XYZ file of C-alpha atoms in Angstrom:
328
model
C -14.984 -24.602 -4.100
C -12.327 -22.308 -5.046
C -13.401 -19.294 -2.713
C -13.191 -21.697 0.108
C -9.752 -22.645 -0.191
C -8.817 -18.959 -0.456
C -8.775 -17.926 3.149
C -6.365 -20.960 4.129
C -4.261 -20.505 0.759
C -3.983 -17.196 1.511
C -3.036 -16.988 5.376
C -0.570 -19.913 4.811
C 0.789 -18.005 2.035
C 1.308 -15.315 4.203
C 2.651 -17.084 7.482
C 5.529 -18.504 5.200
C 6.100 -14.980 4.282
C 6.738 -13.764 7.686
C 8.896 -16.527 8.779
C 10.934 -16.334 5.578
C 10.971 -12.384 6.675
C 11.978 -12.788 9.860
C 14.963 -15.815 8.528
C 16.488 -14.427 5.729
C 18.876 -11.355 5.456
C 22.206 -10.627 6.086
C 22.201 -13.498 9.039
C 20.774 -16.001 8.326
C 18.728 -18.039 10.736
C 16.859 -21.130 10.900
C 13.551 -21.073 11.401
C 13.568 -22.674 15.241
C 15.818 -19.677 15.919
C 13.499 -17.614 14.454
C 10.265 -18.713 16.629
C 12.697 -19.508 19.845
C 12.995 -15.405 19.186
C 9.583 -14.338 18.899
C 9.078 -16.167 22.486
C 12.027 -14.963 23.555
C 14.088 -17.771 23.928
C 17.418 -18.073 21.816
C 20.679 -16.377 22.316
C 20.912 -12.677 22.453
C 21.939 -12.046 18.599
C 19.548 -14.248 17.000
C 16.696 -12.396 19.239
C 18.072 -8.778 18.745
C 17.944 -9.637 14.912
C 14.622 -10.789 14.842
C 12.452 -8.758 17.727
C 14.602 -5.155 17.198
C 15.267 -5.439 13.393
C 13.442 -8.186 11.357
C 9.667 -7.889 12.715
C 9.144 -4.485 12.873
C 10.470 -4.627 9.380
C 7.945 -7.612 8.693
C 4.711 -5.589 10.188
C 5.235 -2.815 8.511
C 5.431 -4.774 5.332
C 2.612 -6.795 6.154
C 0.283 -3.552 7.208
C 1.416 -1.479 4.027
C 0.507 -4.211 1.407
C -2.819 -4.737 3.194
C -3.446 -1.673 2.678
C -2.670 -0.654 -0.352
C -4.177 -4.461 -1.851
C -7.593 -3.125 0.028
C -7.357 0.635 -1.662
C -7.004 -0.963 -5.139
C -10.461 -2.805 -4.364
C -11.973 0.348 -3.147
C -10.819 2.137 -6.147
C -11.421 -0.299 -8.681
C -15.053 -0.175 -7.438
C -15.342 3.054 -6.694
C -14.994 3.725 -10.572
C -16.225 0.742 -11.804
C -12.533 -0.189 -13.531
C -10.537 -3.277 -12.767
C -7.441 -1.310 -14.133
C -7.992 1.679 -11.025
C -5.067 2.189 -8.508
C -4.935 3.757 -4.839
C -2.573 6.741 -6.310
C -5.593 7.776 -9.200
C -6.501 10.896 -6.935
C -2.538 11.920 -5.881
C -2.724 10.373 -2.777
C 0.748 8.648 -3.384
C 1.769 12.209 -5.468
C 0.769 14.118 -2.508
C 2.600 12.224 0.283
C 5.872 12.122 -1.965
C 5.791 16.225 -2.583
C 5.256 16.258 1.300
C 8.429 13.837 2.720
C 10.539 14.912 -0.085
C 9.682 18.738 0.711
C 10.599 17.348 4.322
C 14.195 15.860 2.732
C 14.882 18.882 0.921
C 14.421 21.478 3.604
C 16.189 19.447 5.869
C 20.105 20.835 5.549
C 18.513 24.244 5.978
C 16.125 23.631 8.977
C 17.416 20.216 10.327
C 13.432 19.516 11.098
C 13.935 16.182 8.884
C 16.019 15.076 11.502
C 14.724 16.586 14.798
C 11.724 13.794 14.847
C 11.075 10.550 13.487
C 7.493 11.316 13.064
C 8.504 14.524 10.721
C 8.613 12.803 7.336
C 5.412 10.418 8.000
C 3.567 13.077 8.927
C 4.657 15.472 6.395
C 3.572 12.600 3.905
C 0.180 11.593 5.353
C -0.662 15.894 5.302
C 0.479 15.603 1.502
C -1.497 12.723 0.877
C -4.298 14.303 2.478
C -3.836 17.502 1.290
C -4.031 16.195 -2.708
C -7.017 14.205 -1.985
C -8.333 17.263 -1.052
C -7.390 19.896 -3.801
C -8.739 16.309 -6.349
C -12.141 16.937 -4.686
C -12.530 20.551 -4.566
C -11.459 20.801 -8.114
C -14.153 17.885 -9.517
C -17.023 19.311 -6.927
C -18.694 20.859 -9.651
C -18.585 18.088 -12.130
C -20.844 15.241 -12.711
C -20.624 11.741 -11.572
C -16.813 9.750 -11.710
C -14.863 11.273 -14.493
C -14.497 14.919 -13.562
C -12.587 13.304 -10.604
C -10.693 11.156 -12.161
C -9.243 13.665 -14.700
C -8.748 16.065 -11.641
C -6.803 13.028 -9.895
C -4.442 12.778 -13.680
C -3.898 16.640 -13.741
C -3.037 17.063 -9.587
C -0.764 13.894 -9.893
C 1.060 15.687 -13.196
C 1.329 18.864 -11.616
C 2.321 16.974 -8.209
C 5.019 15.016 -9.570
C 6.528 17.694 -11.002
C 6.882 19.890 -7.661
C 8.953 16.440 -6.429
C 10.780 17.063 -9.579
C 11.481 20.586 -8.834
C 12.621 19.882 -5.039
C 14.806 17.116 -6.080
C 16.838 19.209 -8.689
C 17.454 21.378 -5.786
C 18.857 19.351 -3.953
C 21.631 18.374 -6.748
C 24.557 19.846 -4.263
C 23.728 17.747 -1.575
C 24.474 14.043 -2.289
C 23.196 12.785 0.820
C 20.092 14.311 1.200
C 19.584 13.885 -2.811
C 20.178 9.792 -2.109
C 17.479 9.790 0.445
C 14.798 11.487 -1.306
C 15.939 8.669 -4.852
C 15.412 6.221 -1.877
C 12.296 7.097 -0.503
C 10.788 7.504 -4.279
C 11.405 4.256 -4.851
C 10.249 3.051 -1.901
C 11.594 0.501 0.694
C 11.345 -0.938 4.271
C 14.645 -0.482 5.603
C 15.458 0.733 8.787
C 11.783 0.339 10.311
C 11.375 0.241 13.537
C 8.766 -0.376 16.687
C 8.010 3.671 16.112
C 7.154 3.029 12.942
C 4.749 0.124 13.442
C 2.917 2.434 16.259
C 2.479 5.488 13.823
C 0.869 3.309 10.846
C -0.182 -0.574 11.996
C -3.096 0.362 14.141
C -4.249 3.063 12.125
C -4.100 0.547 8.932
C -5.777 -2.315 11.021
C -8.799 -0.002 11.932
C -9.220 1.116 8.515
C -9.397 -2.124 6.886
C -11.651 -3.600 9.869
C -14.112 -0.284 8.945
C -13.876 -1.611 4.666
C -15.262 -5.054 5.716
C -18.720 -4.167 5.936
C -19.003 -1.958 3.308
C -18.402 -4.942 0.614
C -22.317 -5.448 -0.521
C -22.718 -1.875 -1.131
C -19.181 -2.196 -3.438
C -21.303 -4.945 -4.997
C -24.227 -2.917 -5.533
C -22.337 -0.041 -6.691
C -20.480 -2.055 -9.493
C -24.452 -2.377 -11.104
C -24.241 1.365 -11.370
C -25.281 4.753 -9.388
C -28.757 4.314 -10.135
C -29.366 0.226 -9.652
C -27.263 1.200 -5.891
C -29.806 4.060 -5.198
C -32.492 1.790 -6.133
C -32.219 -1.255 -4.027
C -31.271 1.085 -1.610
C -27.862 2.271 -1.069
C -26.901 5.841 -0.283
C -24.421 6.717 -3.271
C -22.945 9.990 -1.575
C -22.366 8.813 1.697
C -20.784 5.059 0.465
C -18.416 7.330 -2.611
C -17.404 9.466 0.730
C -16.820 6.769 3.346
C -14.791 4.932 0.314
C -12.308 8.114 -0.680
C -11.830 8.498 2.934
C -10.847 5.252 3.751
C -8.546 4.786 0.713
C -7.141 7.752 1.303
C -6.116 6.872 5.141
C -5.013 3.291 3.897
C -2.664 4.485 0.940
C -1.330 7.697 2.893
C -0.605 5.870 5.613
C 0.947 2.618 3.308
C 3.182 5.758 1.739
C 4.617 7.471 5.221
C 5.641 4.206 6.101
C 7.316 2.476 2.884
C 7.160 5.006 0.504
C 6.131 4.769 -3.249
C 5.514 1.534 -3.772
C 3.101 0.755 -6.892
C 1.222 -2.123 -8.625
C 0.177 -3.217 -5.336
C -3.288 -1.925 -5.291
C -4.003 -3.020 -8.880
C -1.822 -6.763 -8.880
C -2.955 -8.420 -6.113
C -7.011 -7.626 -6.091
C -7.199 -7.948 -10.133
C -5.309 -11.156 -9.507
C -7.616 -12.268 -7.000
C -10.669 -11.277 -8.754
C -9.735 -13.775 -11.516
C -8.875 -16.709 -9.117
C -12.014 -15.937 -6.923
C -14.596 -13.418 -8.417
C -15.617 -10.173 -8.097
C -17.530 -10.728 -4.835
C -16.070 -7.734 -3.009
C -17.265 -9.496 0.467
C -14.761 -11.762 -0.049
C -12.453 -9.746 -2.474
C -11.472 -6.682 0.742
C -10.495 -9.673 3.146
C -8.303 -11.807 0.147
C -6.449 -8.652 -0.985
C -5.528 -7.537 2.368
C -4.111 -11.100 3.061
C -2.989 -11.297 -0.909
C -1.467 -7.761 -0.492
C 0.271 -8.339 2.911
C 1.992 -11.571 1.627
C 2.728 -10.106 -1.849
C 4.403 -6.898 -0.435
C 6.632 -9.372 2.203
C 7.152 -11.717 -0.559
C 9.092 -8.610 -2.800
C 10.834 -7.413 0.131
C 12.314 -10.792 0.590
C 13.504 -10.416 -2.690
C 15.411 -6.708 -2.196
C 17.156 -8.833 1.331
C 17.800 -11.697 -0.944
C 19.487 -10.944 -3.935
C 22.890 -8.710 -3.831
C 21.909 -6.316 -6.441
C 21.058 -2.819 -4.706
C 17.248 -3.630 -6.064
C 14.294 -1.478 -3.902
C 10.907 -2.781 -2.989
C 9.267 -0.009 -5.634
C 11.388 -1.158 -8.130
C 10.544 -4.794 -7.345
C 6.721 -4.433 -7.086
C 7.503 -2.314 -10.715
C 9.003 -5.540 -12.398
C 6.437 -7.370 -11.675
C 3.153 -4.870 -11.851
C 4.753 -3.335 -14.914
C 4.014 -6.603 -17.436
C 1.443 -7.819 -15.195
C -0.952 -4.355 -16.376
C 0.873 -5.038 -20.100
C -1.286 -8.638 -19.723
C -4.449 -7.250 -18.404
C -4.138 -4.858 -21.893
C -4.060 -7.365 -23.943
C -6.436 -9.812 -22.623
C -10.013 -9.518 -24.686
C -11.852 -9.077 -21.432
């Protein structure tokens, strides 16, 4: 009975999401402003606000929680652990060491600022890149773990390169204030470029997940029960890094860090509606889309300087602290 009501739940939790998006800010509008705009009716302001500011801010929002909520299901099944993220292999490492790299270059070479596209692509090539170096080290190993401790020891090693770069760029105030910003992710100042160079992408990556959810199911029985009733291990583990890998690059050229997503909103889901990963893909993108808008409402809402990472932080933060604790 449950599952049933979790498509509607879930898509009316995430309609009132948007149209809170699209109302609330510095200027605040009703919500008959607010859909007078999106058919573009309304004075000028009010639509200016909402169709040049406000909904490419909202689609972004929307794409990058979908697809970081469906990377935490592909990575919680793809090693068998509830508690798995989309950043285990230093996909989210990667594409930080590449915009910040970007940042920190930028007073010397001014390519930071010659393109938009610069720092998104710069982080979707460090995303990619990481994923990479995580599979090449563990191709030797056998089954799951040799990649996940190569995922730990590229993220450590990673994180400390961003480190390095951002001590750097200690003399420059500016440029140090963007990278702090972009580390702790945010949606600010997105625009229609910015839904072009990630929403389709993001849209066709979660539309290629949705069939793959019985062979997540099989896979959570183990390699050898998959193999057996007739699933091809290799090829499924492949298509699945791949996939994550394009959703949570692309989720962190367009945001940012943000965490917690990938492992809140499916783990959440999973104990409202089951492990059923046929259902689970489609309820964490929706889950994940509202969740993400919901938290960016909050950095709009409240006066206090707070960023989207830090926001999804407070929350994921004692969310994982109850998963620890609870005997199952």
């Amino acid at each position: 009975m449950r599952a049933r009501l979790a498509i509607p739940v879930l898509v009316a939790l995430l309609v009132l999401a948007f149209l809170a998006s699209l109302a609330f800010g510095e200027l605040r509008l009703s919500y008959t402003q607010v859909l007078s705009a999106l058919m573009g009716g309304g004075d000028d302001i009010a639509r200016t606000v909402v169709r040049d500011f406000r909904l490419p801010r909202a689609l972004v929002g929307m794409a990058a929680g979908a697809a970081l909520g469906a990377s935490g299901v592909v990575m919680q099944a793809f090693f068998r652990n509830p508690l798995a993220s989309p950043g285990l292999l230093g996909v989210s490492s990667g594409g930080a060491l590449g915009a910040v790299a970007v940042l920190a270059l930028a007073p010397a070479t001014g390519f930071a600022a010659a393109t938009l596209w610069a720092l998104p692509a710069a982080s979707i090539l460090g995303a990619f890149g990481a994923t990479g170096a995580v599979l090449m080290l563990a191709q030797r190993g056998a089954g799951t773990e040799r990649l996940l401790l190569s995922g730990v020891a590229l993220n450590a090693l990673l994180g400390a390169g961003t480190s390095f770069l951002l001590t750097t760029t200690a003399g420059h105030f500016e440029v140090n204030a963007q990278i702090l910003f972009w580390l702790m992710g945010g949606l600010e100042s997105r625009s229609w470029e910015h839904v072009w160079m990630g929403v389709p992408a993001i849209f066709v990556a979660c539309l290629l997940l949705l069939p793959l959810g019985r062979a997540m199911d099989l896979l959570s029985l183990g390699e050898q029960s998959a193999q057996s009733l007739g699933v091809d291990v290799r090829r499924l583990r492949r298509h699945l890094i791949i996939l994550s890998t394009v959703l949570t690059a692309l989720a962190t050229a367009v945001g940012g860090i943000i965490g917690f997503v990938g492992l809140v909103v499916p783990h959440m889901l999973r104990i409202a509606f089951g492990p059923d990963h046929r259902r689970l893909l489609p309820y964490s993108m929706l889950g994940g889309a509202a969740f993400l808008l919901a938290c960016d409402l909050v950095t709009r809402t409240f006066p206090l300087g707070l960023r989207l990472g830090v926001v999804t932080s407070l929350i994921g933060g004692p969310f994982f602290l109850w998963l620890l604790r609870r005997p199952r």
